[in-house]
XYZ file of C-alpha atoms in Angstrom:
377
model
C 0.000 0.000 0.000
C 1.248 3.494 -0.956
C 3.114 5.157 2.370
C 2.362 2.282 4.652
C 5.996 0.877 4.132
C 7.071 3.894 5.715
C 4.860 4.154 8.829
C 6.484 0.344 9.885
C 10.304 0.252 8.541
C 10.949 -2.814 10.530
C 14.704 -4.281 10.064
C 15.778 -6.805 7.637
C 15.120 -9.870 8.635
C 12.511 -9.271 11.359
C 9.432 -11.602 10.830
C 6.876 -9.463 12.510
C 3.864 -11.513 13.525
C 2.542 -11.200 16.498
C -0.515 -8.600 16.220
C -2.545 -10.744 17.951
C 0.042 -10.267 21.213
C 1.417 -6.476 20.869
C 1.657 -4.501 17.746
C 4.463 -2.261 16.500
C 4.043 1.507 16.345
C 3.682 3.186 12.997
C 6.159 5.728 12.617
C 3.997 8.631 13.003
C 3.054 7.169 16.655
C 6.320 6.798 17.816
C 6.538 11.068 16.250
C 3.536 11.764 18.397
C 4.641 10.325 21.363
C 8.206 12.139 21.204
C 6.356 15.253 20.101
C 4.120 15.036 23.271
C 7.248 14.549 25.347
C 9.080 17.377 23.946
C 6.094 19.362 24.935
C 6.147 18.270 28.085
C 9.904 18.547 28.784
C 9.217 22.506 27.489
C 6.118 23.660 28.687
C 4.757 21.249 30.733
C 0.932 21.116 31.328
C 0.778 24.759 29.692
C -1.692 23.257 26.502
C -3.713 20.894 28.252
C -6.619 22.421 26.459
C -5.241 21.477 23.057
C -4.994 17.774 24.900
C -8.605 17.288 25.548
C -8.665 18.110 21.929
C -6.966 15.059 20.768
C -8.910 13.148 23.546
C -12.332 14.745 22.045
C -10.886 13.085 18.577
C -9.654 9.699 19.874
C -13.565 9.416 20.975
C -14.788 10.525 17.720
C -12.674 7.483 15.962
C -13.121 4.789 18.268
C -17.178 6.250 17.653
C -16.754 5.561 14.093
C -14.663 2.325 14.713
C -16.877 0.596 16.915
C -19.874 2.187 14.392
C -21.299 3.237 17.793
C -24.494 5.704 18.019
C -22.816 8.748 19.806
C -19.564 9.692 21.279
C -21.407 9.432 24.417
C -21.294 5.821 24.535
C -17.399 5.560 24.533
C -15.189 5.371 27.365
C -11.651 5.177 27.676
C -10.257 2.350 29.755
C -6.887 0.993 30.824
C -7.447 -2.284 29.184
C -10.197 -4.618 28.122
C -9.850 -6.445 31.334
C -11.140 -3.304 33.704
C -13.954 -2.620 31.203
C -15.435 -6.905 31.691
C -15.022 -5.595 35.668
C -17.146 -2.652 34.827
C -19.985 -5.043 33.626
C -19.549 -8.030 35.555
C -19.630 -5.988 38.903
C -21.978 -3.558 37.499
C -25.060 -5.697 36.844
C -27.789 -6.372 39.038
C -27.481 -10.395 39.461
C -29.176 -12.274 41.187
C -28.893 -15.845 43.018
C -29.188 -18.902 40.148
C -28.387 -16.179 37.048
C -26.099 -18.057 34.732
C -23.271 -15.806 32.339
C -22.007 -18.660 29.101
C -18.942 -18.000 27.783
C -16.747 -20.824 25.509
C -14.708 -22.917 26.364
C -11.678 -21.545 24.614
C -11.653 -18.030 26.417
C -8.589 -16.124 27.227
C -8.274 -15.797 31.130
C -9.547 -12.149 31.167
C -13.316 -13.742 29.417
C -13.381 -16.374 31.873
C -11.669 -15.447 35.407
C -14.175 -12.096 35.409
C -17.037 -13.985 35.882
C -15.816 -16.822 38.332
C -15.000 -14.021 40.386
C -19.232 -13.667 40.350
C -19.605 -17.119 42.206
C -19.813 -15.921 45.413
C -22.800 -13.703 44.180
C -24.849 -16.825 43.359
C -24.073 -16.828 39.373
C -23.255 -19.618 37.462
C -21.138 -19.712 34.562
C -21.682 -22.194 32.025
C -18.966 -22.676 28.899
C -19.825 -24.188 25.981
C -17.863 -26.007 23.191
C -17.083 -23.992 20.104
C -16.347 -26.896 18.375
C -19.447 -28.147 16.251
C -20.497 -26.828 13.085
C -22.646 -24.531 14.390
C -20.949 -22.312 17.391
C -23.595 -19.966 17.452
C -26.065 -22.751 17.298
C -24.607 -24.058 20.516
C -24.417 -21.097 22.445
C -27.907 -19.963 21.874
C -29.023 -23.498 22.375
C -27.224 -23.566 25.960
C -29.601 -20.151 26.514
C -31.937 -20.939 29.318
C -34.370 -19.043 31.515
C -31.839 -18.462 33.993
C -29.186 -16.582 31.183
C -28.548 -13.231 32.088
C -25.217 -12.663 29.778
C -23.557 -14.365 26.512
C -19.987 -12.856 27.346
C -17.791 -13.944 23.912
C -14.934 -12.863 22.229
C -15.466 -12.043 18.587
C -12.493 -13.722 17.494
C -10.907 -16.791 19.669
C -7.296 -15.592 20.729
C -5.592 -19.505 20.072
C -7.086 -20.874 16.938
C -8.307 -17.623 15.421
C -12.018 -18.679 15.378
C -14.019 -15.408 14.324
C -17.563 -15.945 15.354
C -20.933 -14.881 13.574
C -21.893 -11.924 16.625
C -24.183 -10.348 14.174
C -26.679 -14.061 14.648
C -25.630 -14.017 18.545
C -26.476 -9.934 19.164
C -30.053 -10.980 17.341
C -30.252 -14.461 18.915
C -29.935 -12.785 22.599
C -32.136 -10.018 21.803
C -34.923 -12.193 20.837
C -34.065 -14.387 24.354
C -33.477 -11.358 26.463
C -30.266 -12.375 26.730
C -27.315 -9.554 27.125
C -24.439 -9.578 24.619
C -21.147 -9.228 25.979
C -18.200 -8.986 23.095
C -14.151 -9.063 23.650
C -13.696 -7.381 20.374
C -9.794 -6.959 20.998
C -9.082 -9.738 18.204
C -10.716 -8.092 15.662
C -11.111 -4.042 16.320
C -8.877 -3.032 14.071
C -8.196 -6.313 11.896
C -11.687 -5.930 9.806
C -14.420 -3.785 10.473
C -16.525 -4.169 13.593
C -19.708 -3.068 14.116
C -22.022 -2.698 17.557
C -24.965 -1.366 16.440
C -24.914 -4.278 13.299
C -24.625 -7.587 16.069
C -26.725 -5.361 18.761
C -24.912 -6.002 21.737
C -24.761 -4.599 24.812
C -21.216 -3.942 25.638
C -18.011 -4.453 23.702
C -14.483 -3.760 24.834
C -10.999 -4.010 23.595
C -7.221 -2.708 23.948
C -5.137 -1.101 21.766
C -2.112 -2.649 21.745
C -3.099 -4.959 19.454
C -4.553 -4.683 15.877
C -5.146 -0.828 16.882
C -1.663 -0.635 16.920
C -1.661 1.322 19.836
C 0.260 1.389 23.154
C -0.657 -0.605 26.552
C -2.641 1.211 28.786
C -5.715 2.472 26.466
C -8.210 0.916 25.119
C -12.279 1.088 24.660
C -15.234 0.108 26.359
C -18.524 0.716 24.798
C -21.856 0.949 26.348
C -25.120 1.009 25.372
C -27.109 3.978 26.068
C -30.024 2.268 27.993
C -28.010 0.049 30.070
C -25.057 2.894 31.420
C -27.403 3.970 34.147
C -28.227 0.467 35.109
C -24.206 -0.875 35.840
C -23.338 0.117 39.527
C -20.450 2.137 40.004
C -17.575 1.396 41.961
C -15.047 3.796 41.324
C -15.052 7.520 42.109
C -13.676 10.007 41.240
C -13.098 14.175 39.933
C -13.287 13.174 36.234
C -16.858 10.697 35.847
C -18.112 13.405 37.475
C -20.936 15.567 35.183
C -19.484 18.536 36.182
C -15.222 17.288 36.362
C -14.271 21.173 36.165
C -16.470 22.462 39.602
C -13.717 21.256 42.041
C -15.964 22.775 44.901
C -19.526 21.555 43.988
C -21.147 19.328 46.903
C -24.001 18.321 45.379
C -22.480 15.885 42.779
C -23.662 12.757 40.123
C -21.785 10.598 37.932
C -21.496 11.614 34.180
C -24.719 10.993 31.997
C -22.030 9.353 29.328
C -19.719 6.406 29.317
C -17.180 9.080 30.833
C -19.212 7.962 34.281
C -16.719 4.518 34.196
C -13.410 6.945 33.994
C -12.849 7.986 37.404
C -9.870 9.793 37.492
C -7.211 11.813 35.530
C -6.739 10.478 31.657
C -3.696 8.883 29.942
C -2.767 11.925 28.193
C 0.723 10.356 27.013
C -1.606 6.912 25.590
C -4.057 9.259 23.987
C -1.635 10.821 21.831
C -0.242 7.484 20.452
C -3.462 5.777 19.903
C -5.113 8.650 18.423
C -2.017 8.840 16.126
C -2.792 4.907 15.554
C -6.109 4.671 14.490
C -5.535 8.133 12.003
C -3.565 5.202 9.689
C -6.798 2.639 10.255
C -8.892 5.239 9.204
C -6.824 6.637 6.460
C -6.338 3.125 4.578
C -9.977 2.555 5.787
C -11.060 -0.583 7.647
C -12.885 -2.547 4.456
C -9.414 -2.262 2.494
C -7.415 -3.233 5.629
C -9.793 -6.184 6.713
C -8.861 -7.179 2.959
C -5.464 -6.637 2.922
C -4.800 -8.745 6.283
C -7.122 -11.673 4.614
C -4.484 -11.628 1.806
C -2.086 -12.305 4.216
C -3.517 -15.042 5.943
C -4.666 -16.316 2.529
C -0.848 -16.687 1.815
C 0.031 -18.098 5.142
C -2.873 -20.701 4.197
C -1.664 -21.629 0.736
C 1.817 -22.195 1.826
C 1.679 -23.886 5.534
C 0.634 -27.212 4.082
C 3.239 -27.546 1.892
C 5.619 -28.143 5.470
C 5.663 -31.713 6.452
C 4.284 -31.968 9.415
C 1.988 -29.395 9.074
C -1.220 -29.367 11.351
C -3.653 -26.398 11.345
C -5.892 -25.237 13.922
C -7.105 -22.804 12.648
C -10.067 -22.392 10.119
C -9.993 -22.884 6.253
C -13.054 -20.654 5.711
C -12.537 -17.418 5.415
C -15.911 -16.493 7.319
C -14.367 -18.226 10.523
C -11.010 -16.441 10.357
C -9.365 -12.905 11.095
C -6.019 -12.371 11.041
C -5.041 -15.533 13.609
C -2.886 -18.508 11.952
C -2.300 -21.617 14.576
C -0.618 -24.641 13.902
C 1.621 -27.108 15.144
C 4.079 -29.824 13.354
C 3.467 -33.530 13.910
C 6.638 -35.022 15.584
C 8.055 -31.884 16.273
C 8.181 -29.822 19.920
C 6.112 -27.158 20.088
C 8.386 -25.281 22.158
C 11.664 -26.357 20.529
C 10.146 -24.768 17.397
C 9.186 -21.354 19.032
C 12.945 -21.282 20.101
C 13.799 -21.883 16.603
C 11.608 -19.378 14.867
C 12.366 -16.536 17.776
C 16.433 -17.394 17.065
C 15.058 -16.417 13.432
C 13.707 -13.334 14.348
C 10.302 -15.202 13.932
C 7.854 -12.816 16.020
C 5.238 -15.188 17.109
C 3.176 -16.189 19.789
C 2.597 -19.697 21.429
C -0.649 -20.360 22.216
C -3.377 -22.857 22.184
C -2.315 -26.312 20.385
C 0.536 -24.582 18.431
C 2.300 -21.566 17.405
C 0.138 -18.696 16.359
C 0.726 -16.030 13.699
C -0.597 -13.185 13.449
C 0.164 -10.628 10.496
C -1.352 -7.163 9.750
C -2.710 -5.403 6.693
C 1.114 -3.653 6.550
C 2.852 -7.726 6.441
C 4.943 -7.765 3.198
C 5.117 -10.896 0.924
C 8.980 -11.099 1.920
C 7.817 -11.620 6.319
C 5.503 -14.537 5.086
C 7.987 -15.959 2.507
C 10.633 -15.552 4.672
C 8.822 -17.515 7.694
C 7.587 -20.450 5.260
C 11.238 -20.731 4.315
C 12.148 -20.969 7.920
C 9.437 -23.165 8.467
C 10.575 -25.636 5.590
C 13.688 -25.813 6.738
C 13.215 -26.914 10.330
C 10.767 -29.597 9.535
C 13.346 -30.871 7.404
C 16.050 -30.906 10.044
């Protein structure tokens, strides 16, 4: 893509692929960030007004990310983890209410809602692996499910589910949709309003190409009022800027769940970040990261050996590639492929890869050569 080789000018022979863990800057992220610090080093908190600026503007593209209604319903979190604690220890449960979630969740998905047992709530997971993983979820819907809580893509084989048929599925059961978008926000277009769910959350350090220490929760409108609170402070207030007003009550907006002062220094970057999503435009980067995996695909089972665990259609898939080598060590080939400046990820049954819209054909050909030549060794 024209000028995206020069937002990521990775060394020769890095294999970058590890999205799905923690993304590289682009270049003009890393220039925001130093920019921000020069400012500070100068003239300290002298612009802060042209800083809620940037903050007004990070809302207005995680808005158009997400394809949520208003920038009301946007709230900046430190990571995807705090914003599941927001609704799991927001609702109103009650003794006997069940929460399913799969049975391939990362910990943050799963641990979350454990943490509800002593409340009286059950939580149910349910096997992903049938034809039909929507199907089974809904199915597993009884009159005691409060909450589907589900990541929109798994984070070990790469499974993207159909949350468009679960938001509508829940809907019609009364059911509350809970999504971990953090796998794909920012990989191919994601959209709230379009799989009607309730809440969605997700950090930036990954396909948003953004630091650690930001990311998103979204809310819907009719439900913010109805999660309890349990952190306080000067900036959820309605009125953050009356320091000596008694007679006080939590922001109207999703700015109610951010209690105290903002990351200034992560706002910068990931507003910086998403300016290149939006710029290439999230159809044509969703497309460009499919090519990638496409190639991954085509030339993985041409390695003897070669297992996948991941999905062949490219409904079920994102931008996740796991697979593992029959008769080979798992962890003797992540030692390999890191000594090759492989940038991967073990997880699940194998090694995952995980490229971005940016991967050039030489990363991929270079790790299938790798690849090649350890199962040959």
């Amino acid at each position: 893509m024209s000028g995206v080789d020069d937002e990521f000018p990775q060394p020769d022979g890095l294999h970058y692929l590890n999205h799905a863990a923690i993304a590289p800057w682009p270049r003009r992220t890393a220039w925001a960030v130093t920019a921000f610090a020069e400012r500070n080093l100068c003239t300290g908190a002298r612009d802060y007004p042209e800083w809620l600026l940037v903050e007004q503007r990070l809302r207005e593209r995680l808005q158009r990310l997400l394809n949520a209604p208003s920038c009301a319903d946007i709230a900046l979190v430190k990571n995807t983890s705090e914003a599941l604690s927001f609704v799991a220890f927001g609702l109103d449960w009650r003794p006997g209410d069940q929460v399913l979630i799969s049975d391939e969740e990362f910990p943050s998905n799963r641990v979350v809602w454990e943490a509800l047992n002593s409340r009286g709530v059950e939580v149910l997971q349910v096997s992903l692996k049938g034809v039909d993983p929507e199907g089974s979820l809904l199915a597993a819907c009884g009159p005691r499910t409060r909450l589907i809580a589900i990541s929109a893509v798994q984070y070990a084989s790469g499974l993207r589910l159909d949350v468009q048929r679960l938001g509508h599925g829940c809907r019609a059961r009364g059911v509350l949709l809970c999504v971990d978008a953090i796998q794909q926000l920012g990989a191919l277009p994601f959209d709230v309003q379009g799989c009607d769910c309730a809440f969605a959350m997700a950090d930036g350090h990954k396909w948003m190409l953004g630091p650690e220490g930001l990311g998103v929760f979204y809310c819907r409108s009719d439900l913010r009022e109805g999660l309890a609170l349990h952190e306080y402070g000067w900036h959820m207030l309605e009125n953050p800027g009356d320091y000596n007003r008694s007679d006080w009550r939590p922001a109207p907006s999703a700015r109610r769940f951010e209690c105290g002062s903002p990351n200034m220094l992560g706002t910068m970057a990931l507003d910086a970040s998403l300016s290149l999503l939006e710029e290439v435009g999230m159809h044509r980067v969703g497309q460009a990261l499919e090519d990638r995996v496409q190639a991954l695909l085509d030339g993985l089972p041409g390695i003897p050996g070669m297992r996948l665990h991941s999905a062949l259609n490219p409904l079920r898939r994102a931008g996740i590639v796991t697979f593992s080598l029959d008769g080979q060590d798992t962890a003797r080939l992540f030692e390999y492929l890191k000594g090759h400046q492989v940038v991967c990820a073990k997880r699940g049954a194998g090694i995952r890869l995980s490229p971005h819209f940016y991967t050039t054909p030489r990363v991929i050909e270079g790790t299938l050569t790798l690849l090649h030549a350890f199962a040959k060794s």
